[in-house]
Coordinates of C-alpha atoms in Angstrom, one line a residue:
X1 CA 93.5 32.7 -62.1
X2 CA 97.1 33.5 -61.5
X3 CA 99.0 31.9 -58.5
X4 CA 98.7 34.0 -55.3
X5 CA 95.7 35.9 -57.2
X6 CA 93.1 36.4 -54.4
X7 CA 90.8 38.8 -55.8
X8 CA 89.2 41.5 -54.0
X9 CA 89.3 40.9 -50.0
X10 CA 84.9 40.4 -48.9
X11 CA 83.8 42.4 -46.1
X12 CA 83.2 40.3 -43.2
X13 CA 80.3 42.7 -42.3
X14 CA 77.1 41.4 -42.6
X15 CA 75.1 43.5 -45.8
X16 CA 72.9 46.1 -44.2
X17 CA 70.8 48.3 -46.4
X18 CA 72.4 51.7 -47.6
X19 CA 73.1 54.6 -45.0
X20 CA 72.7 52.0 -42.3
X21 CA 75.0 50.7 -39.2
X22 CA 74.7 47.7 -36.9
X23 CA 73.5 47.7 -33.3
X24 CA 73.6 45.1 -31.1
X25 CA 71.4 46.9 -28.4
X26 CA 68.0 47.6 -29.1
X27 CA 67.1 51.4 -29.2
X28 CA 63.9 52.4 -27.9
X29 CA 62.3 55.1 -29.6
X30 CA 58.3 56.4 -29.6
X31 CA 56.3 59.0 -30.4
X32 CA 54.8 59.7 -26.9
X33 CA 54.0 58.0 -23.4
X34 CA 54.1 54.6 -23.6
X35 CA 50.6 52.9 -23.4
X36 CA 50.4 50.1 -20.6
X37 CA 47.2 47.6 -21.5
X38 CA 46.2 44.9 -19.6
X39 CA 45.5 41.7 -21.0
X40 CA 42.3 41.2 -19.6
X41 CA 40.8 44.4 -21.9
X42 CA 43.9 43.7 -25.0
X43 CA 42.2 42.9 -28.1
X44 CA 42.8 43.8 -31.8
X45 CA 40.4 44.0 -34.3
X46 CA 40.4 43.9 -38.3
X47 CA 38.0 46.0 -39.8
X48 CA 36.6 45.5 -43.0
X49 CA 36.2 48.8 -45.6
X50 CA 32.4 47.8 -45.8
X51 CA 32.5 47.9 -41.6
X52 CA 32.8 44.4 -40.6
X53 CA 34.4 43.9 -37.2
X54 CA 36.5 40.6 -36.8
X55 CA 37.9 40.6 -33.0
X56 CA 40.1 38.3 -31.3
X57 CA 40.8 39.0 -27.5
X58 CA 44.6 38.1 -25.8
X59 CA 43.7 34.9 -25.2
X60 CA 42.3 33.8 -28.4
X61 CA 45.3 35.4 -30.2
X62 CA 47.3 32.9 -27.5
X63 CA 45.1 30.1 -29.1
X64 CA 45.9 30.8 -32.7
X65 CA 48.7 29.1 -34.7
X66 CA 51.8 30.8 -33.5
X67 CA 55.1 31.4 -35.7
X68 CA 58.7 32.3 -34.1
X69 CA 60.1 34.1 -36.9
X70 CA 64.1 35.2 -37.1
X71 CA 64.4 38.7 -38.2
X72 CA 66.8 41.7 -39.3
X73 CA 65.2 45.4 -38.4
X74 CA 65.8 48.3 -39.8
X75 CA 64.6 51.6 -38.2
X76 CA 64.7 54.6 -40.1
X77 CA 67.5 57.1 -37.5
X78 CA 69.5 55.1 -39.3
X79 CA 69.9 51.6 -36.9
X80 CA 69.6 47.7 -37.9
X81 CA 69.3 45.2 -35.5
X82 CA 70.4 41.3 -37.1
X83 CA 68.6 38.0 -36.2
X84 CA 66.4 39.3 -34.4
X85 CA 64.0 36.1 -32.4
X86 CA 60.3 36.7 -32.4
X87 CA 56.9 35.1 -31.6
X88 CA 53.2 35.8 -33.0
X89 CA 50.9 35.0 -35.0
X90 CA 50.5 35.5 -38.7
X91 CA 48.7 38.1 -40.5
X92 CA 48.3 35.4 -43.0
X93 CA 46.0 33.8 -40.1
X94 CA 44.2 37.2 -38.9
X95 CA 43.1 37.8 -42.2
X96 CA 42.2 34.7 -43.5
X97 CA 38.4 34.5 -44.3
X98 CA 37.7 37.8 -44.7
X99 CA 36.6 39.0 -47.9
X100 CA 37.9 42.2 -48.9
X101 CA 38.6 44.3 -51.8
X102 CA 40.7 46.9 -49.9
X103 CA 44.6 47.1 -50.9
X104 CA 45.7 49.4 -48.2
X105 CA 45.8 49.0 -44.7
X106 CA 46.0 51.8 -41.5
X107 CA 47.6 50.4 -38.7
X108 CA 46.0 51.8 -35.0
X109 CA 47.4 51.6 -31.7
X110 CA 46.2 51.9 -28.4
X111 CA 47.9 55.4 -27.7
X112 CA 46.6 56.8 -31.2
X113 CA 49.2 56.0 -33.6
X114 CA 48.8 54.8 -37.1
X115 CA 50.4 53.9 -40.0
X116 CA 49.5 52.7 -43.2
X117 CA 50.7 49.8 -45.4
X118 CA 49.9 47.9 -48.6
X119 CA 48.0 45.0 -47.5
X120 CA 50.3 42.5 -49.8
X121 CA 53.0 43.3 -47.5
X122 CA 51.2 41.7 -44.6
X123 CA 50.3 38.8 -46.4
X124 CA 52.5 35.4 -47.4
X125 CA 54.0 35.3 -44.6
X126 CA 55.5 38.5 -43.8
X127 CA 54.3 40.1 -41.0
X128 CA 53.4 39.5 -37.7
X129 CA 51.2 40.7 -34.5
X130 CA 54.0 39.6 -32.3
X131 CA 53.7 38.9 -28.3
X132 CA 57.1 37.9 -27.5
X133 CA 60.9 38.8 -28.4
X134 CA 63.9 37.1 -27.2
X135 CA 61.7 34.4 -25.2
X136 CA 59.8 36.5 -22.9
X137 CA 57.4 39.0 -23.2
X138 CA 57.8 41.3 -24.9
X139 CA 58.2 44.7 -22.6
X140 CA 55.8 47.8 -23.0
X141 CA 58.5 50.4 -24.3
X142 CA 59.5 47.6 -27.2
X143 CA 55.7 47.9 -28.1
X144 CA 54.3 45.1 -25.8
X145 CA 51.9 43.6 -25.0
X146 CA 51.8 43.1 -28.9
X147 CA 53.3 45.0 -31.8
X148 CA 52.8 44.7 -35.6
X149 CA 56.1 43.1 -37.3
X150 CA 56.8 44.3 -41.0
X151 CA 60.6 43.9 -41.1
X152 CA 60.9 44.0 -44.6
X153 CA 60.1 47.7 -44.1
X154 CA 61.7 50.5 -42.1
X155 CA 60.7 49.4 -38.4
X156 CA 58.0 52.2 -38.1
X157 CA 56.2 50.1 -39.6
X158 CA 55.9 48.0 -37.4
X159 CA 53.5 49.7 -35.1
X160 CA 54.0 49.1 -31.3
X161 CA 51.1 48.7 -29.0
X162 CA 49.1 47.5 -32.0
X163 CA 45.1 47.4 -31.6
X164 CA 43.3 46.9 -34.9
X165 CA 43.9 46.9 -38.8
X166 CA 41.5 48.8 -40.7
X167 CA 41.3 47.3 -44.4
X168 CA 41.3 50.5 -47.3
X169 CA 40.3 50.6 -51.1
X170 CA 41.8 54.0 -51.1
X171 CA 45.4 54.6 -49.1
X172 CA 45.3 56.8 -46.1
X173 CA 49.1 57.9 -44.9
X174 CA 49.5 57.2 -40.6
X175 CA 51.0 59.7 -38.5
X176 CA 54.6 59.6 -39.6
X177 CA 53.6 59.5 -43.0
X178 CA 51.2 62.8 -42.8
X179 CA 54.6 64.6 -40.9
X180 CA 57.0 63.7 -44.4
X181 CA 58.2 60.2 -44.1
X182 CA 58.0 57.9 -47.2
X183 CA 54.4 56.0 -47.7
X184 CA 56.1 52.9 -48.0
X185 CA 59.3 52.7 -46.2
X186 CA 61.8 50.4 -48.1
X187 CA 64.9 49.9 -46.1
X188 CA 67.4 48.7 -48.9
X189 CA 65.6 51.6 -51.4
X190 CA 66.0 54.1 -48.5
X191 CA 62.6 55.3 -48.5
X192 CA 62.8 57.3 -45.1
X193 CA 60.9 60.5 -46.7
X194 CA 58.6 61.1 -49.3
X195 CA 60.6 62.0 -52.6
X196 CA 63.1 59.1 -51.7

């Protein structure tokens, strides 16, 4: 290298995927009314393709292992949110012991949304049914009591007010993905719609 030679100057920004911009906030943005469920009837349920229920009410969640994971978000109008501090429990843990040959899985929440997901992607340690964000609860219009947390995908993903899992051989798109977003929603491929 010659003397004085100091190359290209690095962005100091932080790498957010394409077409993205940093927020420091956090946006709240939903379909509909926001659902408000007490703990005392909360529960979420995994449901086998062959039927099989496996249930878990809040306070059995609050007994399972729990894992406080640091997280970037990406939401598809275009906002990411860095370093984001979480608390839940594994899918890794929800799903464990149940035998299944499905490969897909649609997302319910109380309120009626769904989306759908491979179901690698919320295995090995990569998603979430999250309770708390920032060290306290986490508040209704963030998805609270407890939302799904996939943030290796575009945040719609990660379904707010989440209820159950059903476990597919065959995928099914969820709402967004029936009105013309992308089936699987890849933030640094900007999958937003279908054809991306």
């Amino acid at each position: 290298m010659s003397p004085g030679f100091q190359g290209r100057p690095r962005s100091a920004e932080p790498a957010l995927p394409p077409g993205q911009y940093l927020t420091e906030d956090f946006p709240v943005l939903s379909a509909g009314p926001t659902p408000r469920v007490p703990l005392d009837s909360w529960e979420f349920v995994v449901t086998a393709e062959g039927g099989a229920e496996f249930r878990w009410s809040w306070d059995e969640l609050m007994g399972l292992p729990q894992d406080t994971p640091t997280v970037d978000i990406h939401c598809v109008t275009r906002w990411s949110k860095l370093g984001t501090s979480w608390q839940g429990v594994s899918l890794d843990t929800l799903l464990e012991g149940i035998d299944t040959g499905g490969r897909y899985a649609l997302v319910h929440s109380y309120g009626g949304y769904t989306t759908n997901l491979p179901l690698d992607d919320l295995r090995g340690g990569r998603a979430w049914v999250a309770h708390t964000y920032d060290g306290g609860p986490l508040p209704a219009e963030h998805g609270g009591p407890a939302r799904l947390l996939v943030p290796h995908l575009y945040f719609w993903k990660s379904a707010k007010w989440v209820r159950g899992i059903r476990l597919l051989v065959d995928d099914k798109p969820g709402f967004w993905e029936t009105a013309g977003y992308h089936d699987y929603g890849d933030p640094w491929r900007e999958q937003r719609y279908q054809g991306d």
